Coordinates of C-alpha atoms in Angstrom, one line a residue:
M24 CA 71.1 116.7 95.7
T25 CA 71.4 119.4 98.4
I26 CA 69.2 120.2 101.4
T27 CA 67.7 123.7 101.4
R28 CA 66.5 125.2 104.7
A29 CA 63.9 127.9 104.8
S30 CA 64.0 130.3 107.7
H31 CA 60.9 128.8 109.3
D32 CA 62.1 125.2 108.9
R33 CA 64.1 123.6 111.7
P34 CA 67.6 122.4 110.9
W35 CA 68.4 118.8 110.0
T36 CA 70.1 116.9 112.9
E37 CA 73.3 115.0 112.3
G38 CA 71.4 111.7 112.7
E39 CA 68.8 112.8 110.1
L40 CA 71.5 113.8 107.6
T41 CA 73.2 110.4 108.1
E42 CA 70.0 108.6 107.5
L43 CA 69.3 110.7 104.4
A44 CA 72.7 109.9 103.0
H45 CA 72.1 106.2 103.6
L46 CA 68.7 106.3 101.9
K47 CA 70.2 108.1 98.9
S48 CA 73.0 105.5 98.7
V49 CA 70.5 102.7 98.6
N50 CA 68.4 104.5 96.0
E51 CA 71.4 105.0 93.7
Q52 CA 71.9 101.3 93.5
L53 CA 68.5 100.8 91.7
P54 CA 68.6 99.9 88.0
E55 CA 68.7 102.8 85.5
D56 CA 65.4 101.7 83.9
S57 CA 63.5 101.9 87.3
P58 CA 60.6 104.2 87.4
R59 CA 61.6 107.8 88.3
A60 CA 60.0 109.6 91.3
L61 CA 59.7 113.2 92.2
L62 CA 59.1 113.8 95.9
S63 CA 56.8 116.7 96.9
V64 CA 57.2 118.2 100.4
R65 CA 54.8 120.9 101.5
L66 CA 53.9 122.7 104.7
S67 CA 52.0 125.9 105.4
I68 CA 53.2 126.4 109.0
L69 CA 55.8 124.5 110.9
T70 CA 54.0 123.3 114.0
D71 CA 55.5 120.0 115.2
D72 CA 57.7 117.1 114.1
T73 CA 54.7 114.9 113.1
T74 CA 54.4 116.6 109.7
S75 CA 57.7 118.5 109.5
P76 CA 59.4 118.8 106.1
V77 CA 62.3 116.7 107.5
R78 CA 59.9 113.9 108.6
Q79 CA 58.1 114.1 105.3
E80 CA 61.2 113.9 103.2
L81 CA 62.8 111.0 105.1
D82 CA 59.5 109.0 105.0
L83 CA 59.2 109.6 101.2
W84 CA 62.8 108.4 100.6
R85 CA 62.0 105.2 102.5
K86 CA 58.9 104.7 100.5
A87 CA 60.8 105.3 97.2
N88 CA 63.3 102.6 98.2
D89 CA 60.5 100.2 99.2
D90 CA 58.8 100.7 95.9
R91 CA 62.1 100.5 94.0
V92 CA 61.7 103.9 92.2
R93 CA 64.7 106.2 91.6
V94 CA 64.4 109.6 93.1
V95 CA 65.2 112.3 90.6
G96 CA 64.3 115.4 92.6
V97 CA 62.6 116.8 95.7
A98 CA 60.2 119.8 95.4
R99 CA 60.2 121.6 98.7
D100 CA 57.5 124.3 99.1
L101 CA 57.4 125.5 102.6
N102 CA 55.1 128.2 104.1
V103 CA 52.7 127.5 101.2
S104 CA 49.0 127.0 101.7
A105 CA 47.5 124.1 99.7
T106 CA 44.1 125.8 99.8
K107 CA 45.4 129.1 98.2
V108 CA 48.2 127.8 96.0
P109 CA 47.6 124.8 93.6
P110 CA 50.5 122.5 92.9
W111 CA 51.3 123.9 89.5
K112 CA 51.7 127.4 91.0
R113 CA 54.1 126.5 93.7
K114 CA 57.7 127.7 93.3
E115 CA 59.5 124.4 93.2
L116 CA 56.8 121.9 92.4
G117 CA 55.4 124.2 89.7
E118 CA 58.7 124.2 87.9
W119 CA 58.7 120.4 87.7
L120 CA 55.1 120.2 86.6
N121 CA 55.3 122.9 84.0
D122 CA 58.9 122.5 82.6
R123 CA 60.5 119.3 83.9
S124 CA 57.7 116.8 83.5
P125 CA 59.7 114.5 81.1
E126 CA 62.1 113.8 84.0
F127 CA 59.8 111.8 86.3
D128 CA 57.2 109.1 86.1
V129 CA 55.5 109.2 89.5
L130 CA 54.8 112.1 91.9
M131 CA 55.1 111.0 95.5
F132 CA 53.8 113.0 98.5
W133 CA 53.4 112.3 102.3
K134 CA 49.6 112.7 102.6
L135 CA 46.9 114.1 100.3
D136 CA 46.2 117.1 102.5
R137 CA 50.0 117.9 102.3
F138 CA 49.5 118.0 98.5
V139 CA 46.1 119.5 97.7
R140 CA 43.0 120.6 99.6
R141 CA 40.7 121.6 96.9
I142 CA 38.9 118.9 94.9
L143 CA 39.1 121.1 91.7
D144 CA 42.9 121.2 92.0
L145 CA 43.0 117.5 92.5
Q146 CA 40.8 116.8 89.5
V147 CA 43.1 119.0 87.4
I148 CA 46.2 117.1 88.6
I149 CA 44.5 113.8 87.8
N150 CA 43.6 114.9 84.3
W151 CA 47.2 116.2 83.8
C152 CA 48.6 112.8 85.0
Q153 CA 46.5 110.9 82.5
E154 CA 47.5 113.3 79.7
Y155 CA 51.2 113.1 80.5
G156 CA 51.4 109.5 81.6
K157 CA 52.2 110.1 85.3
N158 CA 51.1 108.4 88.5
L159 CA 50.4 109.8 92.0
K160 CA 51.5 108.0 95.1
S161 CA 50.8 108.9 98.7
L162 CA 52.6 107.5 101.7
H163 CA 49.5 107.5 103.9
D164 CA 46.6 107.2 101.4
P165 CA 45.6 104.4 99.1
I166 CA 46.2 106.3 95.9
D167 CA 47.0 104.7 92.5
L168 CA 45.8 106.3 89.3
S169 CA 46.3 103.2 87.3
S170 CA 43.0 101.8 88.7
T171 CA 39.5 103.1 88.7
I172 CA 39.1 102.3 92.4
G173 CA 42.3 104.3 93.1
K174 CA 40.9 107.4 91.3
T175 CA 37.6 107.1 93.2
I176 CA 39.4 107.0 96.6
V177 CA 41.5 110.0 95.6
S178 CA 38.3 112.0 94.9
L179 CA 36.7 111.0 98.1
I180 CA 39.7 111.8 100.2
A181 CA 40.1 115.2 98.4
G182 CA 36.4 116.0 99.3
M183 CA 37.1 115.3 103.0
A184 CA 40.3 117.5 102.8
E185 CA 38.3 120.3 101.2
I186 CA 35.7 120.2 104.0
E187 CA 38.4 120.3 106.6
A188 CA 40.0 123.3 104.9
A189 CA 36.7 125.1 104.7
N190 CA 36.1 124.5 108.4
T191 CA 39.6 125.9 109.2
G192 CA 38.7 129.0 107.0
I193 CA 35.5 129.5 109.0
R194 CA 37.4 129.3 112.3
V195 CA 40.0 131.8 111.1
A196 CA 37.2 134.2 109.7
S197 CA 35.4 134.0 113.1
V198 CA 38.6 135.0 114.9
W199 CA 39.0 138.0 112.6
Q200 CA 35.4 139.0 113.0
H201 CA 35.8 138.9 116.8
A202 CA 39.1 140.8 116.7
K203 CA 37.6 143.7 114.8
T204 CA 35.2 144.5 117.6
Q205 CA 37.8 144.5 120.4
E206 CA 39.8 147.4 121.7
T207 CA 42.8 145.1 122.5
W208 CA 44.9 144.0 119.6
I209 CA 44.3 140.2 119.0
I210 CA 45.5 139.4 115.5
G211 CA 46.8 141.1 112.3
R212 CA 49.7 143.3 111.3
P213 CA 49.8 146.7 113.0
P214 CA 48.9 149.7 110.7
F215 CA 51.8 151.9 109.6
G216 CA 52.8 154.2 112.4
Y217 CA 52.2 151.6 115.2
M218 CA 53.8 148.6 116.7
T219 CA 52.6 146.0 119.3
E220 CA 53.8 145.5 122.8
K221 CA 52.6 143.5 125.8
G222 CA 50.8 145.5 128.5
K223 CA 49.5 144.5 131.8
G224 CA 48.2 141.0 132.1
E225 CA 50.4 140.0 129.0
K226 CA 47.7 141.5 126.7
V227 CA 49.0 142.8 123.4
R228 CA 48.2 146.4 122.6
L229 CA 49.1 148.9 119.9
V230 CA 51.5 151.7 120.7
I231 CA 52.9 154.5 118.5
D232 CA 56.2 153.7 116.6
P233 CA 58.3 156.9 117.2
F234 CA 60.2 156.7 113.9
R235 CA 57.1 156.2 111.7
Y236 CA 55.2 158.7 113.8
R237 CA 57.7 161.4 112.7
I238 CA 57.2 160.3 109.0
L239 CA 53.5 160.7 109.2
R240 CA 53.6 164.0 111.0
W241 CA 56.1 165.4 108.5
A242 CA 53.9 164.2 105.6
Y243 CA 50.9 165.8 107.2
G244 CA 52.6 169.2 107.4
A245 CA 54.0 168.9 103.9
A246 CA 50.6 168.1 102.5
L247 CA 49.1 171.2 104.1
R248 CA 51.9 173.3 102.5
G249 CA 50.8 172.0 99.1
V250 CA 53.6 169.5 98.5
S251 CA 52.5 166.7 96.2
A252 CA 52.6 163.0 97.3
S253 CA 55.1 162.2 94.5
K254 CA 57.4 165.0 95.7
M255 CA 57.1 163.7 99.3
A256 CA 57.9 160.1 98.1
K257 CA 61.1 161.4 96.3
I258 CA 62.2 163.2 99.4
L259 CA 61.7 160.1 101.6
N260 CA 63.6 157.9 99.1
R261 CA 66.5 160.3 98.9
A262 CA 66.7 160.2 102.7
R263 CA 66.7 156.4 102.4
I264 CA 63.7 156.0 104.6
P265 CA 62.1 152.6 104.0
G266 CA 58.6 152.4 102.8
A267 CA 55.7 150.7 104.5
N268 CA 56.7 147.3 103.3
G269 CA 60.4 147.9 103.4
G270 CA 60.8 149.0 99.8
K271 CA 60.8 152.4 98.1
W272 CA 58.1 155.0 98.6
T273 CA 55.8 155.9 95.7
S274 CA 53.0 158.4 95.7
T275 CA 50.5 155.5 95.8
T276 CA 52.0 153.8 98.8
L277 CA 52.3 157.1 100.7
L278 CA 48.7 158.1 99.9
I279 CA 47.5 154.7 101.2
Q280 CA 49.0 155.5 104.6
L281 CA 47.9 159.1 104.7
R282 CA 44.2 158.2 103.8
N283 CA 44.0 155.4 106.4
P284 CA 41.8 156.3 109.4
A285 CA 44.0 154.0 111.4
I286 CA 46.5 156.8 112.0
M287 CA 43.8 158.3 114.3
G288 CA 44.2 155.1 116.5
L289 CA 41.0 153.6 115.2
R290 CA 40.2 150.0 114.2
V291 CA 39.8 149.8 110.4
E292 CA 39.0 147.2 107.8
T293 CA 39.6 147.1 104.0
S294 CA 36.8 147.7 101.6
S295 CA 36.7 147.9 97.8
R296 CA 35.2 151.0 96.4
S297 CA 35.2 151.9 92.7
G298 CA 37.7 149.2 92.1
R299 CA 40.1 150.6 94.7
K300 CA 40.8 149.1 98.1
R301 CA 40.4 151.6 100.9
S302 CA 40.5 151.3 104.7
K303 CA 37.4 152.4 106.6
E304 CA 36.6 152.7 110.2
V305 CA 35.0 149.8 112.1
L306 CA 32.0 150.8 114.3
D307 CA 30.8 149.2 117.5
G308 CA 27.3 148.2 118.3
K309 CA 26.3 151.8 119.0
G310 CA 27.8 153.1 115.8
N311 CA 30.9 154.6 117.3
P312 CA 34.5 154.2 116.1
I313 CA 36.6 151.6 118.1
R314 CA 39.8 153.2 119.4
V315 CA 42.7 150.7 119.7
A316 CA 45.6 153.2 120.2
E317 CA 46.6 156.8 120.8
P318 CA 46.1 158.9 117.7
I319 CA 49.0 160.1 115.5
L320 CA 46.6 162.6 114.0
T321 CA 43.5 164.0 115.7
Q322 CA 40.2 163.9 113.9
E323 CA 40.5 167.6 113.0
E324 CA 44.0 167.1 111.6
F325 CA 43.0 164.0 109.7
D326 CA 40.1 166.0 108.1
E327 CA 42.5 168.8 107.2
L328 CA 44.9 166.3 105.6
Q329 CA 42.2 164.7 103.5
S330 CA 41.0 168.1 102.2
A331 CA 44.6 169.0 101.3
L332 CA 45.1 165.7 99.4
D333 CA 41.7 166.1 97.6
R334 CA 42.8 169.6 96.5
A335 CA 46.1 168.2 95.1
S336 CA 44.3 165.4 93.3
R337 CA 41.8 167.8 91.6
T338 CA 44.6 170.0 90.2
N339 CA 46.1 167.0 88.4
E340 CA 43.0 164.9 87.8
N341 CA 43.7 161.6 85.9
P342 CA 47.0 162.8 84.4
W343 CA 47.9 159.2 83.5
T344 CA 45.5 157.7 81.0
A345 CA 44.6 154.3 82.2
G346 CA 45.1 151.5 79.7
A347 CA 46.2 153.9 76.9
T348 CA 49.9 152.9 77.0
K349 CA 51.0 150.4 74.4
F350 CA 53.9 148.1 75.1
L351 CA 53.6 148.7 78.8
G352 CA 56.4 146.9 80.6
V353 CA 58.6 147.0 77.4
I354 CA 59.2 150.7 77.0
V355 CA 61.1 151.7 80.2
C356 CA 63.3 154.5 81.4
R357 CA 67.0 154.1 80.8
I358 CA 67.9 155.5 84.2
C359 CA 65.4 154.1 86.7
K360 CA 63.9 151.2 84.6
T361 CA 60.4 152.5 85.4
N362 CA 57.7 152.1 82.7
Y363 CA 57.1 154.9 80.3
T364 CA 53.4 155.8 80.5
V365 CA 51.1 157.9 78.4
R366 CA 50.3 161.3 79.9
T367 CA 47.8 163.8 78.6
S368 CA 47.9 167.6 78.9
T369 CA 45.8 170.5 77.5
S370 CA 47.2 173.6 76.0
R371 CA 44.9 176.3 74.5
G372 CA 42.1 173.8 74.3
I373 CA 44.1 171.1 72.5
R374 CA 44.8 167.8 74.2
Y375 CA 48.3 166.3 73.8
K376 CA 49.6 162.9 74.6
Y377 CA 53.2 162.0 75.3
L378 CA 55.2 159.2 76.9
R379 CA 57.3 160.0 79.9
C380 CA 58.9 158.3 82.9
R381 CA 56.7 158.9 86.0
V382 CA 59.8 159.0 88.2
C383 CA 62.6 160.8 86.3
G384 CA 60.3 163.1 84.2
G385 CA 61.8 164.7 81.1
K386 CA 60.2 166.4 78.2
G387 CA 58.4 163.2 77.0
A388 CA 58.3 161.6 73.6
D389 CA 55.6 161.3 70.9
P390 CA 53.9 158.0 71.6
Q391 CA 53.3 157.1 67.9
E392 CA 56.9 157.9 67.0
L393 CA 58.3 155.8 69.9
Y394 CA 55.9 152.9 69.1
A395 CA 56.9 152.9 65.4
A396 CA 60.7 153.0 66.4
L397 CA 60.1 150.0 68.7
V398 CA 58.2 148.0 66.1
E399 CA 60.8 148.7 63.4
A400 CA 63.7 147.6 65.6
V401 CA 62.0 144.4 66.8
L402 CA 61.0 143.4 63.3
E403 CA 64.5 143.9 62.1
E404 CA 65.9 141.6 64.8
L405 CA 63.1 139.0 65.2
G406 CA 60.6 139.4 62.3
D407 CA 62.0 136.4 60.3
H408 CA 62.2 134.1 63.3
P409 CA 59.6 131.2 62.9
V410 CA 56.9 130.9 65.5
E411 CA 57.6 127.8 67.5
Y412 CA 55.4 125.8 69.9
R413 CA 56.5 123.4 72.6
E414 CA 54.7 120.1 72.6
Y415 CA 54.9 117.1 74.9
A416 CA 56.0 113.9 73.1
R417 CA 55.4 110.5 74.8
G418 CA 58.1 107.9 74.2
A419 CA 55.9 104.9 75.2
E420 CA 55.1 103.8 71.6
K421 CA 58.7 103.9 70.6
R422 CA 59.8 102.1 73.8
D423 CA 57.3 99.3 73.1
Q424 CA 58.6 99.1 69.5
L425 CA 62.2 98.9 70.6
R426 CA 61.4 96.2 73.2
Q427 CA 59.7 94.1 70.5
V428 CA 62.6 94.5 68.1
E429 CA 65.1 93.6 70.8
A430 CA 63.1 90.6 71.8
S431 CA 63.0 89.4 68.1
I432 CA 66.7 90.0 67.7
K433 CA 67.4 87.9 70.7
Y434 CA 65.1 85.1 69.4
Y435 CA 66.9 84.9 66.0
M436 CA 70.4 85.2 67.5
E437 CA 69.7 82.3 69.8
G438 CA 68.2 80.4 66.9
L439 CA 71.3 81.0 64.7
A440 CA 73.7 79.9 67.4
P441 CA 75.3 76.5 67.2
R442 CA 72.6 73.8 67.7
G443 CA 69.9 76.5 67.5
R444 CA 66.6 76.1 65.8
F445 CA 67.9 77.8 62.6
D446 CA 71.3 76.2 62.6
R447 CA 70.3 73.8 59.8
G448 CA 71.9 75.4 56.8
G449 CA 70.2 76.0 53.6
F450 CA 67.0 78.1 53.1
V451 CA 66.0 78.1 56.8
K452 CA 69.3 79.6 58.0
E453 CA 69.5 82.0 55.1
T454 CA 66.0 83.4 55.8
A455 CA 66.7 83.7 59.5
E456 CA 70.0 85.6 58.8
E457 CA 68.1 88.0 56.4
T458 CA 65.4 88.6 59.1
L459 CA 68.1 89.3 61.7
Q460 CA 69.8 91.8 59.5
S461 CA 66.4 93.5 58.9
L462 CA 65.7 93.7 62.6
L463 CA 69.2 95.1 63.4
K464 CA 68.5 97.8 60.7
Q465 CA 65.2 98.6 62.4
M466 CA 66.8 99.0 65.8
D467 CA 69.5 101.4 64.3
E468 CA 66.7 103.5 62.8
I469 CA 65.0 104.0 66.2
D470 CA 66.4 107.3 67.7
P471 CA 67.1 106.6 71.4
E472 CA 65.7 110.1 72.2
S473 CA 62.4 109.1 70.7
T474 CA 61.9 106.4 73.3
K475 CA 61.9 109.1 76.1
D476 CA 59.2 111.4 77.2
R477 CA 60.4 114.8 76.1
W478 CA 59.5 118.3 74.9
V479 CA 59.7 118.9 71.2
L480 CA 59.5 122.1 69.2
T481 CA 57.1 122.4 66.2
H482 CA 56.9 125.2 63.7
G483 CA 53.7 127.1 63.3
G484 CA 54.2 127.7 59.6
R485 CA 54.6 131.5 59.9
T486 CA 57.2 134.0 61.0
Y487 CA 56.8 136.4 63.9
Q488 CA 56.3 139.3 61.5
Q489 CA 53.4 137.5 60.0
Q490 CA 52.0 136.7 63.4
W491 CA 52.3 140.3 64.6
E492 CA 50.8 141.7 61.4
A493 CA 47.8 139.4 62.0
G494 CA 47.5 140.0 65.8
G495 CA 48.5 143.6 66.0
T496 CA 50.4 145.5 68.7
E497 CA 48.7 143.7 71.6
D498 CA 50.0 140.3 70.5
M499 CA 53.4 141.8 69.9
S500 CA 53.5 143.4 73.3
R501 CA 52.6 140.1 75.0
D502 CA 55.4 138.3 73.1
L503 CA 57.9 141.0 73.9
L504 CA 57.1 140.9 77.6
R505 CA 57.3 137.1 77.6
A506 CA 60.7 137.3 76.0
G507 CA 62.0 139.9 78.5
I508 CA 62.7 142.4 75.7
K509 CA 63.1 146.0 76.8
F510 CA 63.2 149.3 74.9
E511 CA 65.1 151.7 77.1
V512 CA 64.4 155.4 76.5
G513 CA 66.5 158.3 77.5
Y514 CA 67.9 161.7 76.4
N515 CA 71.2 162.6 74.9
E516 CA 73.3 165.7 75.7
S517 CA 71.1 167.7 73.3
N518 CA 68.0 166.6 75.2
E519 CA 66.8 164.6 72.2
V520 CA 65.0 161.3 72.7
E521 CA 67.0 158.1 72.0
A522 CA 66.3 154.4 72.7
D523 CA 68.1 151.1 72.9
L524 CA 66.5 147.7 72.2
L525 CA 67.7 145.1 74.7
I526 CA 67.2 141.5 73.7
P527 CA 68.2 138.6 76.1
E528 CA 70.6 136.1 74.7
D529 CA 68.0 133.3 75.1
V530 CA 65.3 135.2 73.4
R531 CA 64.4 132.5 70.9
E532 CA 63.9 130.0 73.7
R533 CA 61.8 132.5 75.6
L534 CA 59.6 133.2 72.6
V535 CA 58.6 129.5 72.3
I536 CA 54.8 129.3 72.9
R537 CA 54.1 126.9 75.8
E538 CA 50.6 125.6 76.1
D539 CA 49.2 126.0 79.7
A540 CA 48.5 122.4 80.7
F541 CA 46.7 123.6 83.9
K542 CA 44.5 126.4 82.4
T543 CA 41.3 124.7 83.5
G544 CA 42.4 125.0 87.1
F545 CA 42.9 128.8 87.2

């Protein structure tokens, strides 16, 4: 087992690593049939050593050794909020809960508020533990799901944790509300085009970022000349200029920056309008905008820019038909791997639809022809494959049966030994020997795998072709996305459309339908 270190986690000291090695060595000496434990370590922000991941993990290893449970893994989820992210959605713990649950019997954590902070999430986990035969243990809380009192205590503690988290949220919201009314920069990430620096009296203020200033001024001039946002994004990407979040530019990400009043040096907040998030100015008590920095664009220039962007959007109004593309995420461009999307155009009063890459362009393909080609290729490769479901099989019943058989075998073997209770000869000994042979046969017929908690695959009684014929293209599209199947489209030297069906090697495993054990918690 290796130690992973996140960038925000302090390094392990030599003394801590030595202690960890000793605790592991002690744990490895426990019997193979000891209960198996998964340790969960979580922290949203590294503040001090009292609840640091290192401290949590060492304490949990000690607890595991004291309880004589074998540690089979450690799920480390750092910089993760328990209020926002439930256990089953965390990167490491989520993998154990959703896919590796047969490998452990008890889930151990340092303290309840390190594990969950919402009572609904806790209730979902309790239900899951009861369904899958798991237990919860906390180092600092009296938690034991095997007793009614333990479950009651868990619910009470979770309620207190939720109240504490709510109070924290109120305090944070209050800080944000106060910050929005101040001319100084108190909290939050600077808008694109600006950066923070400490001024007089160590107060943080916003100043113009020279490099991003030039990007915005260039885009302003290009927009006035009629250059589209998509063309500007291509130019910026060719020049290898990083986008607002460090990635590539798109027309959408560029328009977000160009339509943001923050580039006038004003305080803004995000609002949702017509299903779209837009930044709007924050006004003071007198109804005036709050200036927090020097402007990159003046009010007059900003208004000119918005008019130019509006004119460009009207010349190409809703060219990409929302929700009309079938197999979205499956049909992609061979060159840039971007989704092929349905586009509409009008010629001589007739509307046409065609599929085309939004980045690389091209003449486009007839949607129905491309859909038909995809369906035909998929059915040829996977149509006869049976629909399989993953189910959780408990081994408790078989384990009990095996223990009873082993105990009975031991009883008859001792009885048939010299001077044993069946060592009398005649009918008594003969009957005992027949019973022993029957028990040995029963033990041989018990599959060792059936005594373990495990995932098993069951057949749904139909093929994928039958399933897709009943569910239509929507069901087929969901299955293809889940399986990671791609239909890459491009053009040959004669500018004719051609496509390749790319199927992962583990496609059959990916296609297995896995029931969502935590669906009530979403």
